[in-house]
Short mmCIF file of N, CA and C in Angstrom, two decimals:
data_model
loop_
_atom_site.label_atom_id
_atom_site.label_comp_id
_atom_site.label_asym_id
_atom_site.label_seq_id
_atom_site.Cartn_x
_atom_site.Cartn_y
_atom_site.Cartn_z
N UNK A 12 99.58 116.62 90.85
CA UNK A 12 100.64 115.68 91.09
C UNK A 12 100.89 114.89 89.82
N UNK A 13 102.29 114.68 89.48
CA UNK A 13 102.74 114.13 88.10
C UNK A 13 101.94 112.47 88.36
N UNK A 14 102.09 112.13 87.57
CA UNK A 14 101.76 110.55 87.14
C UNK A 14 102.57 109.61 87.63
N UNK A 15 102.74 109.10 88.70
CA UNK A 15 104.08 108.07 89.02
C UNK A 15 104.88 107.05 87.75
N UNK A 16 106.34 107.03 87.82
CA UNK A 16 106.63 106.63 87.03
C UNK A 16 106.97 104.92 86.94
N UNK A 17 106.53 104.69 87.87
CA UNK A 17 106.68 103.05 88.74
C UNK A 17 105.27 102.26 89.39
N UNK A 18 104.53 101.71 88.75
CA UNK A 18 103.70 101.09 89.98
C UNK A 18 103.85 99.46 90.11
N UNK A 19 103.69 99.04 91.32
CA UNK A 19 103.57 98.31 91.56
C UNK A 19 102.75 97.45 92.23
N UNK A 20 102.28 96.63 92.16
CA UNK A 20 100.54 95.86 92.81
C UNK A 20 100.78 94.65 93.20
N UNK A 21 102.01 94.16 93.21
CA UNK A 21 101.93 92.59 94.30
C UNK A 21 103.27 93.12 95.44
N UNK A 22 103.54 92.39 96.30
CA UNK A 22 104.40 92.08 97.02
C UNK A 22 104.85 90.43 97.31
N UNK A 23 106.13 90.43 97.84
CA UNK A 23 106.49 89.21 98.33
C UNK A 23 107.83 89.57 99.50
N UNK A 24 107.67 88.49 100.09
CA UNK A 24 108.53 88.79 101.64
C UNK A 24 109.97 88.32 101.35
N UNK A 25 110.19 87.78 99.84
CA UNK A 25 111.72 88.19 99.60
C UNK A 25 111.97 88.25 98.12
N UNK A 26 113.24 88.65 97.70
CA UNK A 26 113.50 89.13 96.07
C UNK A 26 114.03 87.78 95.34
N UNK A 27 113.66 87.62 94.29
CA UNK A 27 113.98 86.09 93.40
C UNK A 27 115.29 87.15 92.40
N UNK A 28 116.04 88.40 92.04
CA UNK A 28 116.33 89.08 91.55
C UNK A 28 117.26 90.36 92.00
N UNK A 29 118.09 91.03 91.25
CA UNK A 29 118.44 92.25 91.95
C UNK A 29 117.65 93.38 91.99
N UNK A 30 117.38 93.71 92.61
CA UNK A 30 115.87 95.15 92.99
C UNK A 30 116.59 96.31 92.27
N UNK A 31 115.54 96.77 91.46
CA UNK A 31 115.91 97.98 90.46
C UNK A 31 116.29 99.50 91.49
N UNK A 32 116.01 99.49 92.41
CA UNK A 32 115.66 100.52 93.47
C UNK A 32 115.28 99.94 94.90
N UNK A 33 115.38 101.13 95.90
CA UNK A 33 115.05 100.60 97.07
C UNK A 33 113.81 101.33 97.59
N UNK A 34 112.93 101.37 99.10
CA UNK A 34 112.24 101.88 99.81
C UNK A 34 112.87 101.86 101.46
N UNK A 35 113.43 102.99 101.46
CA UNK A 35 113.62 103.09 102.93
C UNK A 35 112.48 103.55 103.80
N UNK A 36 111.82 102.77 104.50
CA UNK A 36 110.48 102.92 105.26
C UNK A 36 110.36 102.55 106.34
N UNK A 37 109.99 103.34 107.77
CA UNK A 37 109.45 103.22 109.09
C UNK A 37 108.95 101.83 109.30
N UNK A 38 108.68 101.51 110.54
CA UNK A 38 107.58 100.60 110.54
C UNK A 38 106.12 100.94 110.46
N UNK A 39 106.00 101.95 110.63
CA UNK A 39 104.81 102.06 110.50
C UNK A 39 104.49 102.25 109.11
N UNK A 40 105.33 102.79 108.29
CA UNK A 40 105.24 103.41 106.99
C UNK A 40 104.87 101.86 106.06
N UNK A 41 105.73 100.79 106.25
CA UNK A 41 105.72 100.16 106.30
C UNK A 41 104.24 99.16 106.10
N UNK A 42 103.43 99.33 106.36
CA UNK A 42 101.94 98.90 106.80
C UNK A 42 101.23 99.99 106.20
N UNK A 43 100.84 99.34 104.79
CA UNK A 43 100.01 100.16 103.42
C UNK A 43 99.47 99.15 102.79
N UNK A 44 98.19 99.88 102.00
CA UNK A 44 97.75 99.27 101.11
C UNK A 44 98.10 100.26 99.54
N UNK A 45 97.82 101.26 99.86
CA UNK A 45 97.84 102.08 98.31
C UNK A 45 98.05 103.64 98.89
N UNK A 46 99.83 104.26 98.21
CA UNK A 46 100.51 105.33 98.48
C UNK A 46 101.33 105.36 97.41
N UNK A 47 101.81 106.77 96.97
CA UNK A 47 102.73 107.06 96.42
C UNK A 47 103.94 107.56 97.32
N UNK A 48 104.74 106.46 96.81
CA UNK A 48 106.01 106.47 97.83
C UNK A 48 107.13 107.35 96.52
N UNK A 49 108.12 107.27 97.05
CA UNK A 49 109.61 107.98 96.03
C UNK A 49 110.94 107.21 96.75
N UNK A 50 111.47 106.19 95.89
CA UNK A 50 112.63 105.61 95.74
C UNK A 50 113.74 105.95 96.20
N UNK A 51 114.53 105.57 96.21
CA UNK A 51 115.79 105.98 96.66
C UNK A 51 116.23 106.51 95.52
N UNK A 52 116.48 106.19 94.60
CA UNK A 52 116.71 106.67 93.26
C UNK A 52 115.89 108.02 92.68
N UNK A 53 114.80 108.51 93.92
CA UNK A 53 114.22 109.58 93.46
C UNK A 53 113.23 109.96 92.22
N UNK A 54 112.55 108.24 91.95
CA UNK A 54 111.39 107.66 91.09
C UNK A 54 110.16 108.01 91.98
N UNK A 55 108.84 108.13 91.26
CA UNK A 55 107.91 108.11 91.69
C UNK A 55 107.03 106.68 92.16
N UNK A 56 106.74 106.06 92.92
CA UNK A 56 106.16 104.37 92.80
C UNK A 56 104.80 105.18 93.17
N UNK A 57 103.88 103.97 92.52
CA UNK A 57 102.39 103.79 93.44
C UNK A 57 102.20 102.67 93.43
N UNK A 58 102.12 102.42 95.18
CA UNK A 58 101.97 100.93 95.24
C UNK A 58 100.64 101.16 95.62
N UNK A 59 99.81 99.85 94.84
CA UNK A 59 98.53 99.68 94.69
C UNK A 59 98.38 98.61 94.71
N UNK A 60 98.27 97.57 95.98
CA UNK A 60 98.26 96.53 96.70
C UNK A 60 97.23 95.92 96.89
N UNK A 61 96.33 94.71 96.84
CA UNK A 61 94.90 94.06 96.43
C UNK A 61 93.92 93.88 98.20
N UNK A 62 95.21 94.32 98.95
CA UNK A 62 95.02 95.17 100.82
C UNK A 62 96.13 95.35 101.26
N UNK A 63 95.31 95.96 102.34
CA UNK A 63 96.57 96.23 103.21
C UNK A 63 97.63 95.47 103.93
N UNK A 64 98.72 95.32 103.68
CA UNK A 64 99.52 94.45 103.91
C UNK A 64 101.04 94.89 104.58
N UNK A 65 101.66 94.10 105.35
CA UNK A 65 102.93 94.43 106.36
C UNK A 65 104.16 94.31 105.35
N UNK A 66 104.46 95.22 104.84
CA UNK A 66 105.85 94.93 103.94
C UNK A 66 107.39 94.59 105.55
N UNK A 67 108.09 93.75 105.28
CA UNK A 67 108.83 93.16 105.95
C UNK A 67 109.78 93.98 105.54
N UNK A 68 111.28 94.42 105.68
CA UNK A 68 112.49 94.71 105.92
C UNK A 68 112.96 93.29 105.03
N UNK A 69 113.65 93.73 103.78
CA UNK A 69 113.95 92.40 102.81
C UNK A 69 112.94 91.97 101.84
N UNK A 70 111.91 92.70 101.63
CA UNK A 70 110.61 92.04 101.08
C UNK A 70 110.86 92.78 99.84
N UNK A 71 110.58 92.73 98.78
CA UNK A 71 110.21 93.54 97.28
C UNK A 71 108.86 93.45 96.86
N UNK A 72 108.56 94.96 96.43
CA UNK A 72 107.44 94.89 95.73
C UNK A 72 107.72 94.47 94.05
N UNK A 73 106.57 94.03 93.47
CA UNK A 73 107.14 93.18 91.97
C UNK A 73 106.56 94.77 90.86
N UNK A 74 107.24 95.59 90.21
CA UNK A 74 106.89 96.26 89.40
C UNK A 74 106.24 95.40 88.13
N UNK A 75 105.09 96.45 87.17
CA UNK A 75 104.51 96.10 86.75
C UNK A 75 105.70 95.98 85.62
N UNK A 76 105.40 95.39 84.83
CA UNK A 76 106.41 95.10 83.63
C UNK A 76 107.62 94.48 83.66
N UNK A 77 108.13 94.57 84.55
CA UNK A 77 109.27 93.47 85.57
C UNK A 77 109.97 94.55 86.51
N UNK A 78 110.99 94.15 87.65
CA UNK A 78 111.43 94.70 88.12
C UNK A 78 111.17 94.42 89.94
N UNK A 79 111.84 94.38 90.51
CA UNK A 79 111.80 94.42 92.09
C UNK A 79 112.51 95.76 92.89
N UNK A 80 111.40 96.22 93.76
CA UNK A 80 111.95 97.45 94.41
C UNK A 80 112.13 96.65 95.65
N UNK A 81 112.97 96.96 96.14
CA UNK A 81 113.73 96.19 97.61
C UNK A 81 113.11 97.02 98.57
N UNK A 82 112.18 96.66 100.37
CA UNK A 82 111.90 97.33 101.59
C UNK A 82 113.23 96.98 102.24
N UNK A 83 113.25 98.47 102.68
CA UNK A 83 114.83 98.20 103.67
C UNK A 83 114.11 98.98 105.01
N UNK A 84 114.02 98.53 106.13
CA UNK A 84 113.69 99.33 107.72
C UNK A 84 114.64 100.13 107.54
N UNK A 85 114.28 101.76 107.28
CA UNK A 85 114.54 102.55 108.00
C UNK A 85 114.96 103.18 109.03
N UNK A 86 116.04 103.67 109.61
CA UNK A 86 116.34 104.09 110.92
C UNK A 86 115.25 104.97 111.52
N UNK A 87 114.66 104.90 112.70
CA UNK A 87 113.86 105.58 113.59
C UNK A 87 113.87 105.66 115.19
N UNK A 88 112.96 106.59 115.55
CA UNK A 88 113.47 106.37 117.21
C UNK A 88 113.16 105.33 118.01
N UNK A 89 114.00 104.59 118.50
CA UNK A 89 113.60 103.68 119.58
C UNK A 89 113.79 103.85 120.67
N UNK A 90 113.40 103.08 121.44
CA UNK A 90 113.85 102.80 123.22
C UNK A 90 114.62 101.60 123.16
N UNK A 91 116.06 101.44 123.60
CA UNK A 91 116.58 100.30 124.01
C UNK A 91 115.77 99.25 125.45
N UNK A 92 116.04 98.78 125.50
CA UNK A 92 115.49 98.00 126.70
C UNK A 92 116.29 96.99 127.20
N UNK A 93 116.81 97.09 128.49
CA UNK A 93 118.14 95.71 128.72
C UNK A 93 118.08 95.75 130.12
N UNK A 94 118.09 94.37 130.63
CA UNK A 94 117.56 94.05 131.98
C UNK A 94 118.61 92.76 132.57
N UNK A 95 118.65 92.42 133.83
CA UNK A 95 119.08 91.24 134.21
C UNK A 95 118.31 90.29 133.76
N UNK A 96 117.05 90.43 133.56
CA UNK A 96 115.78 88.98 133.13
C UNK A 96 115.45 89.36 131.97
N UNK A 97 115.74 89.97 130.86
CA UNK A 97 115.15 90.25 129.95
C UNK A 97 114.29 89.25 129.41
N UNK A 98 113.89 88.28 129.84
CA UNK A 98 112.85 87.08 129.41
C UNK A 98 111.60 87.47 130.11
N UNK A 99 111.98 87.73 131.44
CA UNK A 99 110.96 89.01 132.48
C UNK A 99 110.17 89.74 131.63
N UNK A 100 111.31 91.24 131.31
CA UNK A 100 110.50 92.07 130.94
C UNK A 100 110.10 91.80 129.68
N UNK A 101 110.74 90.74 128.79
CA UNK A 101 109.80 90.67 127.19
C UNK A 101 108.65 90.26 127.08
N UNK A 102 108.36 89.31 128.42
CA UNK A 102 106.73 89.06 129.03
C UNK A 102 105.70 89.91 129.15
N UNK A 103 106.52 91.24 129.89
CA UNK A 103 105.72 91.98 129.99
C UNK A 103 105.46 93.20 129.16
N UNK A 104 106.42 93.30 128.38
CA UNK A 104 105.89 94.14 127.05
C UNK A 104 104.86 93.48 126.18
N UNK A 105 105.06 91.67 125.82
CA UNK A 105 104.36 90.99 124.90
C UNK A 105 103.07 91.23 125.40
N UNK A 106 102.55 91.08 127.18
CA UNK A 106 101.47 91.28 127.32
C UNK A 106 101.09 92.36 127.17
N UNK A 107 101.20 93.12 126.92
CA UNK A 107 100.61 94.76 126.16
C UNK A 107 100.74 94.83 124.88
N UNK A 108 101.03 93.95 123.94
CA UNK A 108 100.75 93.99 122.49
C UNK A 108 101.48 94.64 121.76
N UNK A 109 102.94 95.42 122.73
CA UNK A 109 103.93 96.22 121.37
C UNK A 109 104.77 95.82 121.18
N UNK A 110 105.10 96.05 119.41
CA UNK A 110 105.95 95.17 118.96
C UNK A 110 106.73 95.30 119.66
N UNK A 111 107.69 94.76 119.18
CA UNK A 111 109.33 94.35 120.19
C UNK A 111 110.00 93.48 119.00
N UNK A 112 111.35 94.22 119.43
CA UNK A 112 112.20 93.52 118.36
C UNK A 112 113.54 92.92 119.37
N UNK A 113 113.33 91.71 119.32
CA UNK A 113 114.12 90.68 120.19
C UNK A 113 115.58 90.22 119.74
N UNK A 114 116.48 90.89 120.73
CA UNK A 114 117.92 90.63 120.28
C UNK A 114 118.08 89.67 121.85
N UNK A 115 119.57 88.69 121.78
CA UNK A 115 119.72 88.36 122.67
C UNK A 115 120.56 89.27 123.57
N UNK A 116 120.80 90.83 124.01
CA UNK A 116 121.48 91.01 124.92
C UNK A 116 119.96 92.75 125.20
N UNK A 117 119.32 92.58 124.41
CA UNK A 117 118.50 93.95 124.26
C UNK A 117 117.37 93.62 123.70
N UNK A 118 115.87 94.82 124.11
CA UNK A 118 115.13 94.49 123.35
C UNK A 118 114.62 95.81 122.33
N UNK A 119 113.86 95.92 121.64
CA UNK A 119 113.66 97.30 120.69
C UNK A 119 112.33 97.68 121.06
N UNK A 120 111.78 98.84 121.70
CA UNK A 120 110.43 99.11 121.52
C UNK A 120 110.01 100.32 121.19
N UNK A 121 109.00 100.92 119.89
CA UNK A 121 108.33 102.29 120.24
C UNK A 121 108.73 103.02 121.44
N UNK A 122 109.51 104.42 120.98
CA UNK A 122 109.40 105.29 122.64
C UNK A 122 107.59 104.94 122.99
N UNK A 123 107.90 105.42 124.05
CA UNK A 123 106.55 105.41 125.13
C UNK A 123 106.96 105.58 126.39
N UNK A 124 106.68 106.95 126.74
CA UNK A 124 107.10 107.24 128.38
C UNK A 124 106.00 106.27 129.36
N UNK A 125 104.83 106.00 128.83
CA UNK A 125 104.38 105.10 130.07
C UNK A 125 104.94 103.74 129.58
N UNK A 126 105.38 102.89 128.80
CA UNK A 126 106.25 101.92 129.03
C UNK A 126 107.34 102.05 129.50
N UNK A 127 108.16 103.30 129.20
CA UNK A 127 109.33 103.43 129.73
C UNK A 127 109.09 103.62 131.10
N UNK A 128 108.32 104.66 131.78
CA UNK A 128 108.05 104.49 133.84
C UNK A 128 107.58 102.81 133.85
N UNK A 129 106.94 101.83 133.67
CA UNK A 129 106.60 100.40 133.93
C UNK A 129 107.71 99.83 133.78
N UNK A 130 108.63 99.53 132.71
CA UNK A 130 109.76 99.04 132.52
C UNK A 130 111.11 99.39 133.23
N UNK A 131 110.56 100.73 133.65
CA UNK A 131 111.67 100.97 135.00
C UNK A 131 111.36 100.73 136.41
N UNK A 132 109.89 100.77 136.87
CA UNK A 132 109.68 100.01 137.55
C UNK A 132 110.01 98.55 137.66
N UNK A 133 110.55 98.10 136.90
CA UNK A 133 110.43 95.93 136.61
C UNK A 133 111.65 96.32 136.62
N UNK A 134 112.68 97.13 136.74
CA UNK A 134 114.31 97.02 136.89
C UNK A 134 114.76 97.25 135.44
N UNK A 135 114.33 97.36 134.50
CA UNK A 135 114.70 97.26 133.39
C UNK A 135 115.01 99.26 133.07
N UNK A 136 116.38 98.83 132.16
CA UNK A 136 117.05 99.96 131.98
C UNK A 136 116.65 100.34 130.63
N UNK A 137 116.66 101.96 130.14
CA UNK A 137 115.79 102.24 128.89
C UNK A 137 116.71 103.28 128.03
N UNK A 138 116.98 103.77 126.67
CA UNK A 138 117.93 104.49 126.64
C UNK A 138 117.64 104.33 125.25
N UNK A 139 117.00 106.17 124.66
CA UNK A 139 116.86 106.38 123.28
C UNK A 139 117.62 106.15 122.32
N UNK A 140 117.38 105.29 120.85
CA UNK A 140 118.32 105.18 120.29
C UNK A 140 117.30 105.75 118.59
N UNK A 141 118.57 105.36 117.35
CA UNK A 141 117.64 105.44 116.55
C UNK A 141 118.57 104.38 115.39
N UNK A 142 117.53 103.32 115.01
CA UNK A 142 118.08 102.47 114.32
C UNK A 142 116.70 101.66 113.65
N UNK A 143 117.07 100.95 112.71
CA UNK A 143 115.92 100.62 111.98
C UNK A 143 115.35 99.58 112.96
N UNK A 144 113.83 99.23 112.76
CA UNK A 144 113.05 98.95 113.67
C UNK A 144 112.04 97.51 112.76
N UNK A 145 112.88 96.26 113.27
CA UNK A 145 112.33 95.21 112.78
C UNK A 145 111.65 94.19 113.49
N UNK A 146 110.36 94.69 114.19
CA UNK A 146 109.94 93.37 115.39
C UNK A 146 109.46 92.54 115.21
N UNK A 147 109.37 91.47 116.03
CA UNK A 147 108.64 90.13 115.60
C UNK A 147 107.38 90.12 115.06
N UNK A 148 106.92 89.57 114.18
CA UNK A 148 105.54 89.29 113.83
C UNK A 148 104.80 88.46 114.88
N UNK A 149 103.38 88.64 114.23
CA UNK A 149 102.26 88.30 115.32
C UNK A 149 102.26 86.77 115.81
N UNK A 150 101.26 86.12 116.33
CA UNK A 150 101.19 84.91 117.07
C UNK A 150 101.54 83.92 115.87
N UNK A 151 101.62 83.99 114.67
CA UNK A 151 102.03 82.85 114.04
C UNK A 151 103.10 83.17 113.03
N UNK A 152 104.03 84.31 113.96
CA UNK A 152 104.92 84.38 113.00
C UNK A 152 105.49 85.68 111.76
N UNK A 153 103.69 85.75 111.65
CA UNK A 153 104.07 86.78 110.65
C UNK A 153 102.74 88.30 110.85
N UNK A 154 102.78 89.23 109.99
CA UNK A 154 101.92 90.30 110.46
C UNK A 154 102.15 91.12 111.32
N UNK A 155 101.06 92.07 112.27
CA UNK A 155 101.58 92.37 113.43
C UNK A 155 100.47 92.42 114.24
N UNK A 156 101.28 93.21 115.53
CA UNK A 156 100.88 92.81 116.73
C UNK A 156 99.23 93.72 116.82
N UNK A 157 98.41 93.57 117.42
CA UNK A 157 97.02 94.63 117.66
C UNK A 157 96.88 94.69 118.95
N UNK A 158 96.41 96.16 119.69
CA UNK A 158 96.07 96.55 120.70
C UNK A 158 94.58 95.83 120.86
N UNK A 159 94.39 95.10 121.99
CA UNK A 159 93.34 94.67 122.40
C UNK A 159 91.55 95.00 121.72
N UNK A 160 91.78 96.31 121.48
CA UNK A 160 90.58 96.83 120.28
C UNK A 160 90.84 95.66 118.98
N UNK A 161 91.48 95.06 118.67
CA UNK A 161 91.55 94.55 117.22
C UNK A 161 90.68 93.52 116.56
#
């Protein structure tokens, strides 16, 4: 494998600058410490990060020598979620620990056919989509969410 032509080793959760390039990335993709990713521009990066850390949708990594590569969320598959109580069912997704990305008329979650049978049980209506996937951070805001193992 060639030598990347970009690395970068800090992050920050927004750009002070115009970003030389972008990263279109999953959420999950999203949540790295050290990978060689490829730009939109079709550059090589290695981000080599001091841990593992949640790059945000809007965040830039700081290239070494100057430069900001812009995180943009990626389009991926979701489940819509939209209910008469949607305050209801965002209860009951939060109590199971998956993210969720909170709009006021819808909510965003990971497919999951056993959330999707529970959430149709609770009245709540479900319906594949695919759009970039930005959910709330953890109990104070920021990070993310962990399955009860955490």
């Amino acid at each position: 494998m060639s030598t990347p032509q970009r690395i970068a080793r800090a992050y920050h959760d927004h750009g002070h600058h115009d970003p030389v390039t972008h990263l279109a990335l999953s959420y999950e993709d999203r949540f790295l410490r050290r990978k060689v990713l490829t730009t939109s521009d079709g550059a090589s990066l290695l981000v080599d990060l001091p841990q593992t850390t949640s790059l945000d949708h809007g965040g830039v990594l700081l290239l070494e020598g100057g430069g900001e590569v812009a995180v943009i969320a990626a389009p991926e598959p979701l489940l819509q979620v939209s209910a008469d109580d949607l305050t209801r069912i965002a209860w009951h997704i939060g109590n199971r620990h998956t993210p969720c990305q909170i709009e006021a008329e819808r909510l965003l979650i990971k497919p999951d056919h056993v959330m999707a049978d529970m959430l149709a049980r609770l009245g709540a209506t479900t319906c594949e989509v695919t759009e970039p996937f930005t959910p709330e951070g953890g109990a104070y805001g920021h990070g993310r969410t962990h399955s009860h193992a955490h």
